[in-house]
Tab-separated table of C-alpha atoms in Angstrom:
chain	number	residue	atom	x	y	z
A	14	MET	CA	6.833	-16.536	19.534
A	15	ASN	CA	5.005	-16.608	16.250
A	16	ARG	CA	2.831	-13.833	14.979
A	17	PRO	CA	-0.897	-14.381	15.614
A	18	GLN	CA	-2.374	-16.142	12.593
A	19	PHE	CA	-4.934	-13.445	11.843
A	20	ILE	CA	-2.143	-10.896	11.387
A	21	ASP	CA	-0.200	-13.283	9.135
A	22	LYS	CA	-3.319	-13.788	7.059
A	23	MET	CA	-3.858	-10.043	6.606
A	24	ILE	CA	-0.198	-9.512	5.639
A	25	GLU	CA	-0.364	-12.383	3.150
A	26	ILE	CA	-3.393	-10.858	1.399
A	27	ILE	CA	-2.089	-7.280	1.373
A	28	LYS	CA	1.275	-8.531	0.050
A	29	LYS	CA	-0.434	-9.545	-3.198
A	30	MET	CA	-1.294	-5.947	-4.105
A	31	PRO	CA	0.802	-4.410	-6.893
A	32	GLY	CA	3.930	-2.647	-5.669
A	33	VAL	CA	3.526	-3.916	-2.105
A	34	GLY	CA	6.441	-6.035	-0.898
A	35	PRO	CA	6.477	-8.202	2.236
A	36	LYS	CA	7.907	-5.438	4.460
A	37	MET	CA	5.417	-2.870	3.207
A	38	ALA	CA	2.546	-5.342	3.737
A	39	GLU	CA	3.749	-5.841	7.300
A	40	ARG	CA	3.941	-2.115	7.954
A	41	LEU	CA	0.476	-1.508	6.485
A	42	SER	CA	-1.011	-4.374	8.500
A	43	TYR	CA	0.385	-3.180	11.809
A	44	HIS	CA	-0.759	0.325	10.948
A	45	ILE	CA	-4.288	-0.985	10.406
A	46	LEU	CA	-4.117	-2.762	13.774
A	47	LYS	CA	-3.133	0.512	15.448
A	48	MET	CA	-5.682	2.725	13.682
A	49	PRO	CA	-8.702	3.954	15.674
A	50	TYR	CA	-11.573	1.598	14.904
A	51	HIS	CA	-13.548	4.458	13.396
A	52	ASP	CA	-10.817	4.957	10.767
A	53	VAL	CA	-10.695	1.238	9.980
A	54	GLU	CA	-14.427	1.361	9.355
A	55	LYS	CA	-13.965	4.342	7.027
A	56	LEU	CA	-11.311	2.417	5.088
A	57	LEU	CA	-13.425	-0.719	4.767
A	58	ASN	CA	-16.554	1.240	3.875
A	59	SER	CA	-14.802	3.262	1.190
A	60	ILE	CA	-13.617	0.053	-0.490
A	61	GLN	CA	-16.988	-1.629	-0.115
A	62	LYS	CA	-18.819	1.428	-1.408
A	63	ALA	CA	-16.505	1.865	-4.377
A	64	ARG	CA	-16.972	-1.760	-5.306
A	65	ASN	CA	-20.742	-1.561	-4.974
A	66	LEU	CA	-21.171	1.692	-6.898
A	67	MET	CA	-18.640	0.900	-9.582
A	68	LYS	CA	-19.928	-0.030	-13.008
A	69	ASN	CA	-18.212	-0.581	-16.316
A	70	CYS	CA	-19.826	1.599	-18.951
A	71	SER	CA	-21.399	-0.884	-21.362
A	72	ILE	CA	-20.271	1.192	-24.349
A	73	CYS	CA	-16.706	2.310	-23.616
A	74	TYR	CA	-15.927	0.151	-20.507
A	75	ASN	CA	-14.787	3.135	-18.482
A	76	LEU	CA	-15.261	2.800	-14.702
A	77	SER	CA	-18.261	4.886	-13.814
A	78	GLU	CA	-21.103	5.361	-11.403
A	79	HIS	CA	-23.501	5.496	-14.353
A	80	ASP	CA	-24.120	3.329	-17.395
A	81	PRO	CA	-23.635	4.693	-20.020
A	82	CYS	CA	-20.891	6.799	-18.451
A	83	ILE	CA	-21.014	10.614	-18.490
A	84	ILE	CA	-18.685	10.730	-21.487
A	85	CYS	CA	-20.685	8.336	-23.672
A	86	SER	CA	-23.930	10.108	-22.751
A	87	ASP	CA	-22.517	13.606	-23.327
A	88	ASN	CA	-24.106	14.862	-26.565
A	89	SER	CA	-21.696	17.779	-26.910
A	90	ARG	CA	-18.886	15.334	-27.662
A	91	GLU	CA	-17.546	14.610	-31.114
A	92	ARG	CA	-18.907	11.140	-31.867
A	93	SER	CA	-16.838	10.427	-34.956
A	94	THR	CA	-13.583	9.883	-33.074
A	95	ILE	CA	-12.707	7.183	-30.568
A	96	CYS	CA	-9.594	7.246	-28.420
A	97	VAL	CA	-8.556	3.707	-27.436
A	98	VAL	CA	-6.812	3.445	-24.058
A	99	GLU	CA	-5.516	0.556	-21.959
A	100	THR	CA	-7.089	1.465	-18.625
A	101	PRO	CA	-9.604	3.842	-16.991
A	102	GLN	CA	-6.601	5.626	-15.408
A	103	ASP	CA	-5.256	6.395	-18.889
A	104	LEU	CA	-8.681	7.681	-19.938
A	105	LEU	CA	-8.734	10.004	-16.931
A	106	ALA	CA	-5.228	11.305	-17.659
A	107	ILE	CA	-6.150	12.120	-21.272
A	108	SER	CA	-9.470	13.714	-20.367
A	109	LYS	CA	-7.682	15.977	-17.880
A	110	ALA	CA	-5.573	17.404	-20.707
A	111	LYS	CA	-8.810	18.865	-22.163
A	112	GLU	CA	-7.388	18.665	-25.710
A	113	TYR	CA	-9.635	15.882	-26.891
A	114	ASN	CA	-13.414	16.034	-27.187
A	115	GLY	CA	-14.315	12.699	-28.729
A	116	LEU	CA	-15.297	9.353	-27.264
A	117	TYR	CA	-13.133	6.711	-25.606
A	118	PHE	CA	-12.792	2.978	-25.524
A	119	VAL	CA	-11.064	1.108	-22.693
A	120	LEU	CA	-9.297	-1.928	-24.130
A	121	GLY	CA	-8.645	-3.532	-20.753
A	122	GLY	CA	-4.921	-4.080	-21.231
A	123	VAL	CA	-2.403	-4.738	-23.981
A	124	LEU	CA	-1.189	-7.730	-25.930
A	125	SER	CA	1.534	-9.514	-24.030
A	126	PRO	CA	2.547	-12.944	-25.325
A	127	LEU	CA	4.834	-13.521	-22.325
A	128	ASP	CA	1.900	-13.089	-19.948
A	129	ALA	CA	-0.304	-15.146	-22.273
A	130	ILE	CA	-2.509	-12.142	-23.010
A	131	GLY	CA	-3.738	-12.413	-26.592
A	132	PRO	CA	-6.353	-10.536	-28.657
A	133	ASP	CA	-9.194	-12.556	-27.107
A	134	ASP	CA	-8.288	-11.306	-23.634
A	135	LEU	CA	-8.833	-7.676	-24.669
A	136	ARG	CA	-12.078	-6.002	-25.801
A	137	ILE	CA	-11.046	-5.893	-29.453
A	138	ASP	CA	-14.247	-7.600	-30.670
A	139	LYS	CA	-16.312	-4.970	-28.858
A	140	LEU	CA	-14.326	-2.191	-30.461
A	141	ILE	CA	-14.814	-3.745	-33.905
A	142	LYS	CA	-18.568	-3.915	-33.283
A	143	ILE	CA	-18.655	-0.163	-32.565
A	144	LEU	CA	-16.584	0.610	-35.678
A	145	LYS	CA	-18.857	-1.528	-37.860
A	146	ASN	CA	-21.728	0.780	-36.910
A	147	GLY	CA	-20.083	3.129	-39.384
A	148	ARG	CA	-20.236	6.459	-37.495
A	149	VAL	CA	-16.589	6.519	-36.452
A	150	VAL	CA	-14.172	8.238	-38.829
A	151	GLU	CA	-10.968	8.122	-36.784
A	152	VAL	CA	-9.519	5.940	-34.015
A	153	ILE	CA	-6.694	7.401	-31.937
A	154	VAL	CA	-4.690	4.554	-30.445
A	155	ALA	CA	-3.448	5.780	-27.066
A	156	THR	CA	-1.895	2.642	-25.629
A	157	ASP	CA	1.309	3.205	-23.645
A	158	MET	CA	4.410	4.125	-25.637
A	159	ASP	CA	6.306	1.025	-24.502
A	160	SER	CA	6.853	-2.169	-26.490
A	161	LYS	CA	3.600	-3.877	-25.477
A	162	GLY	CA	1.574	-0.740	-26.157
A	163	GLU	CA	3.317	-0.335	-29.493
A	164	ILE	CA	2.705	-3.931	-30.577
A	165	THR	CA	-0.936	-3.607	-29.569
A	166	ALA	CA	-1.236	-0.369	-31.541
A	167	ILE	CA	0.191	-1.990	-34.663
A	168	TYR	CA	-2.133	-4.970	-34.250
A	169	LEU	CA	-5.168	-2.701	-33.816
A	170	ALA	CA	-4.153	-0.443	-36.721
A	171	LYS	CA	-4.226	-3.346	-39.139
A	172	ILE	CA	-7.720	-4.417	-38.086
A	173	ILE	CA	-9.136	-0.896	-37.952
A	174	LYS	CA	-7.754	0.102	-41.351
A	175	ASN	CA	-9.371	-3.006	-42.833
A	176	LEU	CA	-12.687	-1.589	-41.652
A	177	GLY	CA	-12.005	1.579	-43.634
A	178	VAL	CA	-11.466	3.727	-40.551
A	179	LYS	CA	-8.524	6.114	-40.187
A	180	VAL	CA	-6.100	5.189	-37.392
A	181	THR	CA	-3.760	7.581	-35.621
A	182	ARG	CA	-1.324	7.119	-32.779
A	183	LEU	CA	-0.469	9.649	-30.065
A	184	GLY	CA	2.614	11.466	-31.280
A	185	TYR	CA	4.909	14.219	-30.165
A	186	GLY	CA	5.558	14.806	-26.541
A	187	LEU	CA	5.398	11.422	-24.957
A	188	PRO	CA	8.809	9.971	-24.145
A	189	VAL	CA	9.625	6.550	-25.565
A	190	GLY	CA	8.940	3.936	-22.899
A	191	GLY	CA	6.658	6.420	-21.163
A	192	ASP	CA	3.588	5.533	-19.173
A	193	ILE	CA	0.531	7.596	-20.170
A	194	GLU	CA	-0.968	7.415	-16.727
A	195	TYR	CA	1.913	9.408	-15.259
A	196	ALA	CA	2.356	11.922	-18.076
A	197	ASP	CA	1.663	15.584	-17.348
A	198	GLU	CA	-1.212	17.411	-18.991
A	199	VAL	CA	0.888	19.550	-21.343
A	200	THR	CA	2.740	16.529	-22.662
A	201	ILE	CA	-0.543	14.785	-23.321
A	202	SER	CA	-1.928	17.866	-25.114
A	203	ARG	CA	1.139	17.954	-27.376
A	204	ALA	CA	0.824	14.281	-28.084
A	205	ILE	CA	-2.792	14.691	-29.165
A	206	GLU	CA	-1.966	17.708	-31.367
A	207	GLY	CA	0.882	15.815	-33.021
A	208	ARG	CA	-0.888	12.532	-33.558
A	209	LYS	CA	0.141	10.673	-36.702
A	210	GLU	CA	-1.792	8.513	-39.086
A	211	MET	CA	-0.712	4.870	-38.937
B	29	MET	CA	-14.112	14.199	-16.877
B	30	ASN	CA	-13.519	13.885	-13.178
B	31	ARG	CA	-12.930	10.656	-11.400
B	32	PRO	CA	-16.073	9.225	-9.754
B	33	GLN	CA	-16.241	10.479	-6.179
B	34	PHE	CA	-16.271	7.034	-4.598
B	35	ILE	CA	-12.896	6.278	-6.188
B	36	ASP	CA	-11.473	9.615	-5.029
B	37	LYS	CA	-12.681	8.869	-1.526
B	38	MET	CA	-11.000	5.471	-1.469
B	39	ILE	CA	-7.725	6.922	-2.790
B	40	GLU	CA	-7.839	9.703	-0.199
B	41	ILE	CA	-8.189	7.217	2.663
B	42	ILE	CA	-5.567	4.765	1.377
B	43	LYS	CA	-3.156	7.688	0.812
B	44	LYS	CA	-3.010	8.241	4.571
B	45	MET	CA	-1.358	4.876	5.208
B	46	PRO	CA	2.354	4.999	6.069
B	47	GLY	CA	4.659	4.808	3.058
B	48	VAL	CA	1.794	5.158	0.571
B	49	GLY	CA	2.074	8.195	-1.681
B	50	PRO	CA	-0.699	9.587	-3.906
B	51	LYS	CA	0.374	7.563	-6.970
B	52	MET	CA	0.648	4.346	-4.981
B	53	ALA	CA	-2.789	4.977	-3.416
B	54	GLU	CA	-4.204	5.425	-6.909
B	55	ARG	CA	-2.629	2.233	-8.176
B	56	LEU	CA	-3.844	0.248	-5.153
B	57	SER	CA	-7.365	1.662	-5.513
B	58	TYR	CA	-7.682	0.798	-9.182
B	59	HIS	CA	-6.279	-2.616	-8.412
B	60	ILE	CA	-9.008	-3.125	-5.805
B	61	LEU	CA	-11.608	-2.049	-8.375
B	62	LYS	CA	-10.280	-4.658	-10.815
B	63	MET	CA	-9.959	-7.500	-8.298
B	64	PRO	CA	-12.505	-10.339	-8.453
B	65	TYR	CA	-15.152	-9.583	-5.854
B	66	HIS	CA	-14.284	-12.769	-3.993
B	67	ASP	CA	-10.743	-11.464	-3.428
B	68	VAL	CA	-12.020	-8.075	-2.264
B	69	GLU	CA	-14.142	-9.894	0.299
B	70	LYS	CA	-11.123	-11.863	1.455
B	71	LEU	CA	-9.189	-8.616	1.885
B	72	LEU	CA	-11.967	-6.885	3.830
B	73	ASN	CA	-12.642	-9.951	5.964
B	74	SER	CA	-8.991	-10.409	6.864
B	75	ILE	CA	-8.811	-6.817	8.095
B	76	GLN	CA	-12.118	-7.047	9.928
B	77	LYS	CA	-11.171	-10.351	11.514
B	78	ALA	CA	-7.742	-9.143	12.590
B	79	ARG	CA	-9.307	-6.077	14.182
B	80	ASN	CA	-11.943	-8.133	15.963
B	81	LEU	CA	-9.585	-10.816	17.265
B	82	MET	CA	-6.773	-8.468	18.165
B	83	LYS	CA	-6.181	-7.709	21.804
B	84	ASN	CA	-3.433	-5.828	23.602
B	85	CYS	CA	-1.990	-8.030	26.331
B	86	SER	CA	-2.928	-6.221	29.543
B	87	ILE	CA	0.516	-6.942	31.019
B	88	CYS	CA	3.056	-6.330	28.243
B	89	TYR	CA	0.819	-4.638	25.604
B	90	ASN	CA	1.904	-7.016	22.874
B	91	LEU	CA	-0.690	-7.609	20.137
B	92	SER	CA	-2.187	-10.990	20.784
B	93	GLU	CA	-5.213	-13.165	20.342
B	94	HIS	CA	-5.127	-13.932	24.068
B	95	ASP	CA	-4.909	-11.852	27.231
B	96	PRO	CA	-2.458	-12.328	28.879
B	97	CYS	CA	-0.450	-13.103	25.739
B	98	ILE	CA	1.345	-16.419	25.253
B	99	ILE	CA	4.639	-14.896	26.383
B	100	CYS	CA	3.330	-13.423	29.637
B	101	SER	CA	1.500	-16.650	30.444
B	102	ASP	CA	4.468	-18.898	29.612
B	103	ASN	CA	5.788	-20.191	32.939
B	104	SER	CA	9.030	-21.480	31.448
B	105	ARG	CA	10.151	-17.892	30.845
B	106	GLU	CA	12.617	-16.034	33.014
B	107	ARG	CA	10.414	-13.540	34.891
B	108	SER	CA	13.206	-11.412	36.372
B	109	THR	CA	14.099	-9.714	33.073
B	110	ILE	CA	11.990	-7.388	30.934
B	111	CYS	CA	12.948	-6.322	27.437
B	112	VAL	CA	11.401	-2.952	26.564
B	113	VAL	CA	10.561	-2.494	22.864
B	114	GLU	CA	8.860	0.245	20.843
B	115	THR	CA	6.386	-1.887	18.890
B	116	PRO	CA	4.963	-5.415	18.611
B	117	GLN	CA	6.992	-5.789	15.402
B	118	ASP	CA	10.216	-5.199	17.365
B	119	LEU	CA	9.107	-7.763	19.938
B	120	LEU	CA	8.552	-10.310	17.179
B	121	ALA	CA	11.980	-9.613	15.624
B	122	ILE	CA	13.745	-10.118	18.964
B	123	SER	CA	11.774	-13.248	19.818
B	124	LYS	CA	12.725	-14.754	16.462
B	125	ALA	CA	16.416	-14.436	17.386
B	126	LYS	CA	15.737	-17.030	20.158
B	127	GLU	CA	18.522	-15.564	22.299
B	128	TYR	CA	16.272	-14.046	24.947
B	129	ASN	CA	13.968	-15.949	27.265
B	130	GLY	CA	12.580	-13.238	29.541
B	131	LEU	CA	9.463	-11.096	29.387
B	132	TYR	CA	8.735	-8.071	27.212
B	133	PHE	CA	7.080	-4.701	27.508
B	134	VAL	CA	5.779	-2.754	24.488
B	135	LEU	CA	6.283	0.948	25.109
B	136	GLY	CA	4.063	2.041	22.220
B	137	GLY	CA	6.562	4.387	20.591
B	138	VAL	CA	9.472	6.654	21.503
B	139	LEU	CA	9.902	10.155	22.845
B	140	SER	CA	9.807	12.656	20.017
B	141	PRO	CA	9.514	16.319	21.009
B	142	LEU	CA	9.131	17.378	17.359
B	143	ASP	CA	6.054	15.180	17.003
B	144	ALA	CA	4.835	16.318	20.447
B	145	ILE	CA	5.229	12.790	21.847
B	146	GLY	CA	6.212	13.079	25.498
B	147	PRO	CA	6.519	10.552	28.372
B	148	ASP	CA	2.765	10.657	29.012
B	149	ASP	CA	2.083	9.396	25.480
B	150	LEU	CA	4.063	6.194	26.123
B	151	ARG	CA	3.331	3.416	28.624
B	152	ILE	CA	6.074	4.458	31.010
B	153	ASP	CA	3.757	4.611	34.028
B	154	LYS	CA	2.642	1.034	33.355
B	155	LEU	CA	6.248	-0.122	33.125
B	156	ILE	CA	7.051	1.597	36.452
B	157	LYS	CA	4.101	-0.164	38.071
B	158	ILE	CA	5.475	-3.565	36.990
B	159	LEU	CA	8.961	-2.694	38.233
B	160	LYS	CA	7.591	-1.559	41.608
B	161	ASN	CA	6.262	-5.078	42.120
B	162	GLY	CA	9.880	-5.881	42.846
B	163	ARG	CA	10.387	-9.135	40.934
B	164	VAL	CA	12.305	-7.645	38.028
B	165	VAL	CA	16.089	-7.543	38.322
B	166	GLU	CA	17.073	-6.254	34.889
B	167	VAL	CA	15.464	-4.178	32.133
B	168	ILE	CA	16.950	-4.448	28.648
B	169	VAL	CA	16.069	-1.297	26.698
B	170	ALA	CA	15.651	-2.361	23.070
B	171	THR	CA	14.374	0.827	21.491
B	172	ASP	CA	15.728	1.559	17.993
B	173	MET	CA	19.364	2.606	17.743
B	174	ASP	CA	18.484	5.988	16.219
B	175	SER	CA	18.371	9.359	17.962
B	176	LYS	CA	14.784	9.072	19.210
B	177	GLY	CA	15.326	5.529	20.455
B	178	GLU	CA	18.542	6.634	22.128
B	179	ILE	CA	16.937	9.604	23.892
B	180	THR	CA	14.086	7.380	25.055
B	181	ALA	CA	16.571	4.798	26.357
B	182	ILE	CA	18.447	7.461	28.349
B	183	TYR	CA	15.190	8.800	29.771
B	184	LEU	CA	14.021	5.310	30.795
B	185	ALA	CA	17.414	4.359	32.238
B	186	LYS	CA	17.285	7.262	34.700
B	187	ILE	CA	13.806	6.304	35.962
B	188	ILE	CA	14.513	2.570	36.121
B	189	LYS	CA	17.817	2.980	37.991
B	190	ASN	CA	15.994	5.130	40.545
B	191	LEU	CA	13.799	2.102	41.258
B	192	GLY	CA	16.920	0.070	42.007
B	193	VAL	CA	16.639	-2.049	38.865
B	194	LYS	CA	19.602	-2.753	36.573
B	195	VAL	CA	19.261	-1.274	33.059
B	196	THR	CA	21.070	-2.523	29.958
B	197	ARG	CA	20.935	-1.514	26.312
B	198	LEU	CA	21.318	-3.705	23.220
B	199	GLY	CA	24.970	-3.699	22.130
B	200	TYR	CA	26.086	-1.505	19.269
B	201	GLY	CA	28.270	-2.985	16.587
B	202	LEU	CA	28.483	-4.251	13.078
B	203	PRO	CA	25.636	-6.472	11.917
B	204	VAL	CA	26.480	-10.111	11.363
B	205	GLY	CA	27.442	-10.526	7.737
B	206	GLY	CA	27.981	-6.780	7.570
B	207	ASP	CA	30.524	-5.276	5.237
B	208	ILE	CA	32.980	-2.985	7.024
B	209	GLU	CA	33.603	-1.065	3.805
B	210	TYR	CA	30.007	0.110	3.729
B	211	ALA	CA	29.433	0.604	7.451
B	212	ASP	CA	29.003	4.196	8.628
B	213	GLU	CA	31.642	5.779	10.816
B	214	VAL	CA	29.557	5.986	13.960
B	215	THR	CA	28.754	2.280	13.787
B	216	ILE	CA	32.428	1.424	13.308
B	217	SER	CA	33.394	3.647	16.258
B	218	ARG	CA	30.857	1.895	18.444
B	219	ALA	CA	32.040	-1.517	17.224
B	220	ILE	CA	35.603	-0.649	18.183
B	221	GLU	CA	34.468	0.607	21.597
B	222	GLY	CA	32.588	-2.638	22.138
B	223	ARG	CA	35.367	-4.925	20.945
B	224	LYS	CA	35.687	-8.271	22.741
B	225	GLU	CA	38.815	-10.190	23.652
B	226	MET	CA	39.236	-13.361	21.617
């Protein structure tokens, strides 16, 4: 007997998600087939709703329900500093540490020659545009502390310094090779306190 | 900043899937938010379609597009033997081995007092009904070889024997290609017990 095609199809699609292997995709698919229909609807609706409500903030590119996002439109925030992060998850992790009160900018990834991701695939031009407005005094580069994040930071530092803006990098606290998204709040606070000029 | 509620909601629902922890649910959710909308639609449609097309065979309770399923309606199959499995996945695994040509019956789980799963939560009454028809000569109990599967097999064996039907259990032993050095002691004991003359 072969598996019904519609189950195969579902497994094949779920298998493409990050961190989901073939066995996991199979288990998830059969779980979905066993779930009460009401729960399946809740799952599908939550995805649909998230996709429909989701916007990218047109200033910082954070995921948000509003445009501009609540951070960019928050007048109590220090507007002379921008913290550059790879992803909205990284932004969230840093904001939870409550150490930083400036603005953010979501780069959308890091440079990765092996994956053919170059400067044009990131939002570097949009960042430059903001910096050319002349109100930003410091950019904190908070890309991950691994090799790709480091290379990206060095690349950005060169460009940003050329614009006459101070560049710092997250410092003490984060382990080498560490992923910002999974760092704890204290570690992130220390890293912001100990940031170094590049 | 807090995460937008619609993302939290999606993470919360995905987190309930088996084998998906909070971090994994987060990663999957953000992946879904980044996917091209066309791919999100493909994902949602595949789930929706599978749920709509899916039927439980009204004889063996296998997941199938047809009722009765292709196995139950296949006249070339030996109808005097039923292989009892826990799940449709187990049925598929056994059918792929191409060693068995009888019918199946999907029990829908195993006895598990700790999870409050008793005989009434499985399809034991439906199995008894089939056996009372009198055409079945042998039931192969192919529940998992762990403690719950074993207890369920013992429970079923008692009932089935009372109906005058022969009961067998899948043979214990070392897996084909298995390394004796790494096999656990119980498995080796069972393999010795079940040794065959050459």
